[in-house]
Amino acid sequence: GDSVTQMEGPVTLSEEAFLTINCTYTATGYPSLFWYVQYPGEGLQLLLKATKADDKGSNKGFEATYRKETTSFHLEKGSVQVSDSAVYFCALKEGGGNKLTFGTGTQLKVEL
Amino acid sequence: DGGITQSPKYLFRKEGQNVTLSCEQNLNHDAMYWYRQDPGQGLRLIYYSQIVNDFQKGDIAEGYSVSREKKESFPLTVTSAQKNPTAFYLCASSIGVGRERVTEAFFGQGTRLTVV
């Protein structure tokens, strides 16, 4: 079945550091890929998405590129802020379906 | 404003009691979902519904029940048969099934259920 593997957290960075959160997936077809963010005590918000190979999703300085050859969708940001502290979830959805499969989440802590 | 409303935000129940969590959306979405979130385990799908009066079991449906009598509402009942009900429950919705477009899911703020 479909699965998503994320790097374990917590990831602790200083403000303005470069961020990478790794995400790899296993899917039978050609899934769409998503990154969601969850702030403390809240639900999930869509951060960015990509629907086909080599697509780059971007939002609020975050980027991720759909790499079919490595089945990866790593999240990157050039300069993190304290306000980026949250839990980040990588997810996939098989084409034509509605079900999202989530990774276990990676907690990011950004310190001054 | 359009969105998904879950209520209440915090819920306490005694062991052995059934409890119903509310989820309402005014986004005119066909599909709705319930997820359970536990520390270190990400989100696991409990039930989902793609249309009114129809729903399917997700990965961890045992001990839960749902109904979908209206498009806007998808309540989740946590029954006494659920062995470890204490968790954070998230409701979500999306436009619907369609190969032609990618439908993102919109999430509510969650309900934290504590069973004592």
PDB file of C-alpha atoms in Angstrom:
ATOM      1  CA  GLY A   1       0.000   0.000   0.000  1.00  0.00           C
ATOM      2  CA  ASP A   2       0.867   3.665  -0.110  1.00  0.00           C
ATOM      3  CA  SER A   3       3.200   5.033   2.520  1.00  0.00           C
ATOM      4  CA  VAL A   4       5.104   8.192   3.409  1.00  0.00           C
ATOM      5  CA  THR A   5       8.344   8.311   5.381  1.00  0.00           C
ATOM      6  CA  GLN A   6       9.580  11.496   6.994  1.00  0.00           C
ATOM      7  CA  MET A   7      12.745  12.283   8.888  1.00  0.00           C
ATOM      8  CA  GLU A   8      12.277  12.093  12.623  1.00  0.00           C
ATOM      9  CA  GLY A   9      12.241  15.168  14.753  1.00  0.00           C
ATOM     10  CA  PRO A  10      12.455  17.331  16.558  1.00  0.00           C
ATOM     11  CA  VAL A  11      14.593  19.465  14.313  1.00  0.00           C
ATOM     12  CA  THR A  12      16.043  22.455  16.160  1.00  0.00           C
ATOM     13  CA  LEU A  13      17.478  25.366  14.187  1.00  0.00           C
ATOM     14  CA  SER A  14      18.616  28.889  14.831  1.00  0.00           C
ATOM     15  CA  GLU A  15      16.717  31.708  13.188  1.00  0.00           C
ATOM     16  CA  GLU A  16      17.825  32.343   9.584  1.00  0.00           C
ATOM     17  CA  ALA A  17      19.232  28.822   9.209  1.00  0.00           C
ATOM     18  CA  PHE A  18      18.515  26.657   6.161  1.00  0.00           C
ATOM     19  CA  LEU A  19      15.836  24.018   6.580  1.00  0.00           C
ATOM     20  CA  THR A  20      15.451  20.638   4.929  1.00  0.00           C
ATOM     21  CA  ILE A  21      12.874  18.081   6.005  1.00  0.00           C
ATOM     22  CA  ASN A  22      13.164  14.843   4.070  1.00  0.00           C
ATOM     23  CA  CYS A  23      10.138  13.001   2.727  1.00  0.00           C
ATOM     24  CA  THR A  24      10.058   9.855   0.597  1.00  0.00           C
ATOM     25  CA  TYR A  25       7.033   7.932  -0.542  1.00  0.00           C
ATOM     26  CA  THR A  26       5.857   4.593  -1.869  1.00  0.00           C
ATOM     27  CA  ALA A  27       2.889   4.513  -4.204  1.00  0.00           C
ATOM     28  CA  THR A  28       1.555   2.217  -6.899  1.00  0.00           C
ATOM     29  CA  GLY A  29       0.484   4.957  -9.285  1.00  0.00           C
ATOM     30  CA  TYR A  30       1.247   8.629  -9.827  1.00  0.00           C
ATOM     31  CA  PRO A  31       0.270  10.410  -6.641  1.00  0.00           C
ATOM     32  CA  SER A  32      -0.115  14.069  -5.830  1.00  0.00           C
ATOM     33  CA  LEU A  33       2.145  15.213  -3.004  1.00  0.00           C
ATOM     34  CA  PHE A  34       1.470  17.687  -0.225  1.00  0.00           C
ATOM     35  CA  TRP A  35       3.094  19.373   2.732  1.00  0.00           C
ATOM     36  CA  TYR A  36       0.813  20.373   5.595  1.00  0.00           C
ATOM     37  CA  VAL A  37       1.760  22.432   8.660  1.00  0.00           C
ATOM     38  CA  GLN A  38       0.253  22.163  12.132  1.00  0.00           C
ATOM     39  CA  TYR A  39       0.724  24.914  14.705  1.00  0.00           C
ATOM     40  CA  PRO A  40       0.336  23.996  18.391  1.00  0.00           C
ATOM     41  CA  GLY A  41      -3.197  23.002  19.336  1.00  0.00           C
ATOM     42  CA  GLU A  42      -4.579  23.547  15.850  1.00  0.00           C
ATOM     43  CA  GLY A  43      -5.625  21.597  12.789  1.00  0.00           C
ATOM     44  CA  LEU A  44      -3.553  21.156   9.650  1.00  0.00           C
ATOM     45  CA  GLN A  45      -3.106  23.785   6.960  1.00  0.00           C
ATOM     46  CA  LEU A  46      -1.972  23.083   3.431  1.00  0.00           C
ATOM     47  CA  LEU A  47       1.485  24.566   2.894  1.00  0.00           C
ATOM     48  CA  LEU A  48       2.193  23.508  -0.699  1.00  0.00           C
ATOM     49  CA  LYS A  49       1.492  20.800  -3.217  1.00  0.00           C
ATOM     50  CA  ALA A  50       2.741  19.243  -6.470  1.00  0.00           C
ATOM     51  CA  THR A  51       0.745  17.110  -8.844  1.00  0.00           C
ATOM     52  CA  LYS A  52       3.304  15.590 -11.227  1.00  0.00           C
ATOM     53  CA  ALA A  53       6.966  14.810 -11.601  1.00  0.00           C
ATOM     54  CA  ASP A  54       9.350  17.792 -11.565  1.00  0.00           C
ATOM     55  CA  ASP A  55       6.617  20.150 -10.329  1.00  0.00           C
ATOM     56  CA  LYS A  56       7.794  22.557  -7.643  1.00  0.00           C
ATOM     57  CA  GLY A  57       5.354  23.650  -4.994  1.00  0.00           C
ATOM     58  CA  SER A  58       6.097  26.848  -3.104  1.00  0.00           C
ATOM     59  CA  ASN A  59       4.502  29.045  -0.456  1.00  0.00           C
ATOM     60  CA  LYS A  60       5.703  31.448   2.261  1.00  0.00           C
ATOM     61  CA  GLY A  61       9.351  30.829   1.344  1.00  0.00           C
ATOM     62  CA  PHE A  62       8.981  27.041   1.538  1.00  0.00           C
ATOM     63  CA  GLU A  63       9.626  24.878  -1.527  1.00  0.00           C
ATOM     64  CA  ALA A  64       9.442  21.214  -2.449  1.00  0.00           C
ATOM     65  CA  THR A  65      10.110  19.483  -5.770  1.00  0.00           C
ATOM     66  CA  TYR A  66       8.367  16.282  -6.850  1.00  0.00           C
ATOM     67  CA  ARG A  67      11.206  13.869  -7.710  1.00  0.00           C
ATOM     68  CA  LYS A  68       9.825  10.724  -9.295  1.00  0.00           C
ATOM     69  CA  GLU A  69      13.230   9.115  -9.809  1.00  0.00           C
ATOM     70  CA  THR A  70      14.007   9.250  -6.094  1.00  0.00           C
ATOM     71  CA  THR A  71      10.349   9.136  -4.931  1.00  0.00           C
ATOM     72  CA  SER A  72      11.010  12.175  -2.786  1.00  0.00           C
ATOM     73  CA  PHE A  73       9.381  15.495  -1.911  1.00  0.00           C
ATOM     74  CA  HIS A  74      11.786  17.210   0.474  1.00  0.00           C
ATOM     75  CA  LEU A  75      10.709  20.470   2.098  1.00  0.00           C
ATOM     76  CA  GLU A  76      13.198  23.356   2.084  1.00  0.00           C
ATOM     77  CA  LYS A  77      13.361  26.945   3.270  1.00  0.00           C
ATOM     78  CA  GLY A  78      16.333  29.210   2.912  1.00  0.00           C
ATOM     79  CA  SER A  79      15.932  31.186   6.139  1.00  0.00           C
ATOM     80  CA  VAL A  80      13.636  30.008   8.918  1.00  0.00           C
ATOM     81  CA  GLN A  81      11.932  32.234  11.460  1.00  0.00           C
ATOM     82  CA  VAL A  82      10.750  31.553  14.996  1.00  0.00           C
ATOM     83  CA  SER A  83       7.190  31.704  13.649  1.00  0.00           C
ATOM     84  CA  ASP A  84       7.917  28.643  11.478  1.00  0.00           C
ATOM     85  CA  SER A  85       8.033  26.466  14.601  1.00  0.00           C
ATOM     86  CA  ALA A  86       5.379  23.819  14.008  1.00  0.00           C
ATOM     87  CA  VAL A  87       4.886  20.207  12.988  1.00  0.00           C
ATOM     88  CA  TYR A  88       5.220  19.512   9.259  1.00  0.00           C
ATOM     89  CA  PHE A  89       3.464  16.588   7.579  1.00  0.00           C
ATOM     90  CA  CYS A  90       4.225  15.143   4.183  1.00  0.00           C
ATOM     91  CA  ALA A  91       1.262  13.442   2.496  1.00  0.00           C
ATOM     92  CA  LEU A  92       0.256  11.806  -0.751  1.00  0.00           C
ATOM     93  CA  LYS A  93      -2.979  11.178  -2.573  1.00  0.00           C
ATOM     94  CA  GLU A  94      -3.318   8.612  -5.334  1.00  0.00           C
ATOM     95  CA  GLY A  95      -4.719   9.958  -8.598  1.00  0.00           C
ATOM     96  CA  GLY A  96      -8.509   9.918  -8.728  1.00  0.00           C
ATOM     97  CA  GLY A  97      -8.836   9.062  -5.064  1.00  0.00           C
ATOM     98  CA  ASN A  98      -9.685  11.153  -2.058  1.00  0.00           C
ATOM     99  CA  LYS A  99      -7.705   9.525   0.699  1.00  0.00           C
ATOM    100  CA  LEU A 100      -4.608  11.236   2.021  1.00  0.00           C
ATOM    101  CA  THR A 101      -1.773   9.124   3.410  1.00  0.00           C
ATOM    102  CA  PHE A 102       0.337  11.029   5.932  1.00  0.00           C
ATOM    103  CA  GLY A 103       3.833  10.689   7.247  1.00  0.00           C
ATOM    104  CA  THR A 104       4.389  10.748  11.007  1.00  0.00           C
ATOM    105  CA  GLY A 105       5.219  14.449  11.066  1.00  0.00           C
ATOM    106  CA  THR A 106       8.420  16.338  11.848  1.00  0.00           C
ATOM    107  CA  GLN A 107       8.511  18.877  14.624  1.00  0.00           C
ATOM    108  CA  LEU A 108      10.521  21.999  13.862  1.00  0.00           C
ATOM    109  CA  LYS A 109      11.751  24.310  16.608  1.00  0.00           C
ATOM    110  CA  VAL A 110      13.369  27.584  15.611  1.00  0.00           C
ATOM    111  CA  GLU A 111      15.275  29.485  18.292  1.00  0.00           C
ATOM    112  CA  LEU A 112      16.596  33.020  18.408  1.00  0.00           C
TER     113      LEU A 112
ATOM    114  CA  ASP B   1     -16.309  32.755   6.551  1.00  0.00           C
ATOM    115  CA  GLY B   2     -16.200  29.339   4.927  1.00  0.00           C
ATOM    116  CA  GLY B   3     -14.545  26.566   6.799  1.00  0.00           C
ATOM    117  CA  ILE B   4     -14.806  23.514   8.992  1.00  0.00           C
ATOM    118  CA  THR B   5     -15.958  23.746  12.573  1.00  0.00           C
ATOM    119  CA  GLN B   6     -15.252  21.073  15.136  1.00  0.00           C
ATOM    120  CA  SER B   7     -16.767  21.197  18.566  1.00  0.00           C
ATOM    121  CA  PRO B   8     -15.968  21.112  21.342  1.00  0.00           C
ATOM    122  CA  LYS B   9     -12.232  21.867  21.382  1.00  0.00           C
ATOM    123  CA  TYR B  10     -11.732  19.846  24.584  1.00  0.00           C
ATOM    124  CA  LEU B  11     -13.893  16.956  25.727  1.00  0.00           C
ATOM    125  CA  PHE B  12     -13.691  14.812  28.829  1.00  0.00           C
ATOM    126  CA  ARG B  13     -15.597  11.566  29.303  1.00  0.00           C
ATOM    127  CA  LYS B  14     -15.661   8.702  31.722  1.00  0.00           C
ATOM    128  CA  GLU B  15     -14.514   5.310  30.563  1.00  0.00           C
ATOM    129  CA  GLY B  16     -17.344   3.229  29.133  1.00  0.00           C
ATOM    130  CA  GLN B  17     -19.383   6.162  27.864  1.00  0.00           C
ATOM    131  CA  ASN B  18     -20.058   6.846  24.212  1.00  0.00           C
ATOM    132  CA  VAL B  19     -19.228  10.349  23.017  1.00  0.00           C
ATOM    133  CA  THR B  20     -20.020  12.170  19.767  1.00  0.00           C
ATOM    134  CA  LEU B  21     -17.700  14.696  18.172  1.00  0.00           C
ATOM    135  CA  SER B  22     -19.217  17.294  15.895  1.00  0.00           C
ATOM    136  CA  CYS B  23     -17.914  18.359  12.477  1.00  0.00           C
ATOM    137  CA  GLU B  24     -19.679  20.889  10.272  1.00  0.00           C
ATOM    138  CA  GLN B  25     -18.506  22.439   7.010  1.00  0.00           C
ATOM    139  CA  ASN B  26     -19.948  25.232   4.875  1.00  0.00           C
ATOM    140  CA  LEU B  27     -17.568  24.768   1.950  1.00  0.00           C
ATOM    141  CA  ASN B  28     -20.082  22.742  -0.087  1.00  0.00           C
ATOM    142  CA  HIS B  29     -17.597  19.853  -0.135  1.00  0.00           C
ATOM    143  CA  ASP B  30     -18.778  16.370  -1.002  1.00  0.00           C
ATOM    144  CA  ALA B  31     -16.044  14.436   0.810  1.00  0.00           C
ATOM    145  CA  MET B  32     -15.427  14.448   4.563  1.00  0.00           C
ATOM    146  CA  TYR B  33     -12.959  12.569   6.736  1.00  0.00           C
ATOM    147  CA  TRP B  34     -12.088  11.784  10.332  1.00  0.00           C
ATOM    148  CA  TYR B  35      -8.487  11.323  11.425  1.00  0.00           C
ATOM    149  CA  ARG B  36      -6.993  10.418  14.742  1.00  0.00           C
ATOM    150  CA  GLN B  37      -3.647  11.913  15.793  1.00  0.00           C
ATOM    151  CA  ASP B  38      -1.431  10.353  18.432  1.00  0.00           C
ATOM    152  CA  PRO B  39       2.071  11.506  19.376  1.00  0.00           C
ATOM    153  CA  GLY B  40       4.694  10.064  17.042  1.00  0.00           C
ATOM    154  CA  GLN B  41       2.141   8.327  14.811  1.00  0.00           C
ATOM    155  CA  GLY B  42       0.986  11.037  12.483  1.00  0.00           C
ATOM    156  CA  LEU B  43      -2.608  10.978  11.276  1.00  0.00           C
ATOM    157  CA  ARG B  44      -4.576   7.798  10.833  1.00  0.00           C
ATOM    158  CA  LEU B  45      -7.823   7.641   8.886  1.00  0.00           C
ATOM    159  CA  ILE B  46     -10.863   6.467  10.855  1.00  0.00           C
ATOM    160  CA  TYR B  47     -13.766   6.924   8.426  1.00  0.00           C
ATOM    161  CA  TYR B  48     -14.468   8.888   5.288  1.00  0.00           C
ATOM    162  CA  SER B  49     -17.514   9.804   3.258  1.00  0.00           C
ATOM    163  CA  GLN B  50     -17.567  10.775  -0.400  1.00  0.00           C
ATOM    164  CA  ILE B  51     -21.253  11.603  -0.584  1.00  0.00           C
ATOM    165  CA  VAL B  52     -24.322  11.992   1.605  1.00  0.00           C
ATOM    166  CA  ASN B  53     -25.656   8.739   3.071  1.00  0.00           C
ATOM    167  CA  ASP B  54     -22.475   6.855   2.220  1.00  0.00           C
ATOM    168  CA  PHE B  55     -19.260   6.275   4.164  1.00  0.00           C
ATOM    169  CA  GLN B  56     -16.357   3.847   4.267  1.00  0.00           C
ATOM    170  CA  LYS B  57     -14.062   2.529   6.954  1.00  0.00           C
ATOM    171  CA  GLY B  58     -10.550   3.841   7.080  1.00  0.00           C
ATOM    172  CA  ASP B  59      -7.522   2.184   8.604  1.00  0.00           C
ATOM    173  CA  ILE B  60      -8.637   2.224  12.243  1.00  0.00           C
ATOM    174  CA  ALA B  61     -12.456   2.152  12.236  1.00  0.00           C
ATOM    175  CA  GLU B  62     -12.940  -0.323  15.091  1.00  0.00           C
ATOM    176  CA  GLY B  63     -14.687   1.256  18.041  1.00  0.00           C
ATOM    177  CA  TYR B  64     -15.970   4.221  16.027  1.00  0.00           C
ATOM    178  CA  SER B  65     -19.151   4.998  14.099  1.00  0.00           C
ATOM    179  CA  VAL B  66     -20.229   7.826  11.800  1.00  0.00           C
ATOM    180  CA  SER B  67     -23.247   9.114   9.928  1.00  0.00           C
ATOM    181  CA  ARG B  68     -23.638  11.381   6.922  1.00  0.00           C
ATOM    182  CA  GLU B  69     -27.272  12.473   6.795  1.00  0.00           C
ATOM    183  CA  LYS B  70     -26.460  15.954   5.554  1.00  0.00           C
ATOM    184  CA  LYS B  71     -23.736  17.220   3.233  1.00  0.00           C
ATOM    185  CA  GLU B  72     -22.563  19.715   5.850  1.00  0.00           C
ATOM    186  CA  SER B  73     -22.257  17.358   8.789  1.00  0.00           C
ATOM    187  CA  PHE B  74     -20.182  14.267   9.587  1.00  0.00           C
ATOM    188  CA  PRO B  75     -20.355  13.435  13.308  1.00  0.00           C
ATOM    189  CA  LEU B  76     -18.057  10.814  14.813  1.00  0.00           C
ATOM    190  CA  THR B  77     -19.107   8.648  17.756  1.00  0.00           C
ATOM    191  CA  VAL B  78     -16.393   7.137  19.885  1.00  0.00           C
ATOM    192  CA  THR B  79     -17.951   4.069  21.450  1.00  0.00           C
ATOM    193  CA  SER B  80     -17.056   2.193  24.604  1.00  0.00           C
ATOM    194  CA  ALA B  81     -15.569  -0.506  22.363  1.00  0.00           C
ATOM    195  CA  GLN B  82     -12.665   1.781  21.437  1.00  0.00           C
ATOM    196  CA  LYS B  83      -9.855   0.605  23.697  1.00  0.00           C
ATOM    197  CA  ASN B  84      -7.700   3.744  23.663  1.00  0.00           C
ATOM    198  CA  PRO B  85      -9.971   6.675  22.862  1.00  0.00           C
ATOM    199  CA  THR B  86      -7.836   9.453  24.334  1.00  0.00           C
ATOM    200  CA  ALA B  87      -6.428  11.331  21.325  1.00  0.00           C
ATOM    201  CA  PHE B  88      -6.658  14.428  19.160  1.00  0.00           C
ATOM    202  CA  TYR B  89      -9.367  14.045  16.500  1.00  0.00           C
ATOM    203  CA  LEU B  90      -9.293  15.967  13.252  1.00  0.00           C
ATOM    204  CA  CYS B  91     -12.086  16.380  10.742  1.00  0.00           C
ATOM    205  CA  ALA B  92     -11.378  17.347   7.135  1.00  0.00           C
ATOM    206  CA  SER B  93     -13.244  17.916   3.902  1.00  0.00           C
ATOM    207  CA  SER B  94     -12.436  18.157   0.206  1.00  0.00           C
ATOM    208  CA  ILE B  95     -14.355  18.968  -2.945  1.00  0.00           C
ATOM    209  CA  GLY B  96     -14.729  15.389  -4.128  1.00  0.00           C
ATOM    210  CA  VAL B  97     -13.359  12.687  -6.348  1.00  0.00           C
ATOM    211  CA  GLY B  98     -12.074  13.659  -9.741  1.00  0.00           C
ATOM    212  CA  ARG B  99      -9.140  12.624 -11.854  1.00  0.00           C
ATOM    213  CA  GLU B 100      -9.005  16.014 -13.514  1.00  0.00           C
ATOM    214  CA  ARG B 101      -8.053  17.999 -10.485  1.00  0.00           C
ATOM    215  CA  VAL B 102      -6.142  17.720  -7.295  1.00  0.00           C
ATOM    216  CA  THR B 103      -8.427  18.284  -4.374  1.00  0.00           C
ATOM    217  CA  GLU B 104      -6.738  19.467  -1.238  1.00  0.00           C
ATOM    218  CA  ALA B 105      -8.196  18.709   2.157  1.00  0.00           C
ATOM    219  CA  PHE B 106      -9.241  21.436   4.569  1.00  0.00           C
ATOM    220  CA  PHE B 107      -9.003  20.661   8.268  1.00  0.00           C
ATOM    221  CA  GLY B 108     -10.897  21.743  11.342  1.00  0.00           C
ATOM    222  CA  GLN B 109      -9.188  22.886  14.540  1.00  0.00           C
ATOM    223  CA  GLY B 110      -9.506  19.493  16.154  1.00  0.00           C
ATOM    224  CA  THR B 111     -11.099  18.065  19.306  1.00  0.00           C
ATOM    225  CA  ARG B 112      -8.930  16.748  22.098  1.00  0.00           C
ATOM    226  CA  LEU B 113     -10.751  13.884  23.778  1.00  0.00           C
ATOM    227  CA  THR B 114      -9.637  12.677  27.189  1.00  0.00           C
ATOM    228  CA  VAL B 115     -11.214   9.598  28.697  1.00  0.00           C
ATOM    229  CA  VAL B 116     -10.711   9.159  32.411  1.00  0.00           C
TER     230      VAL B 116
END
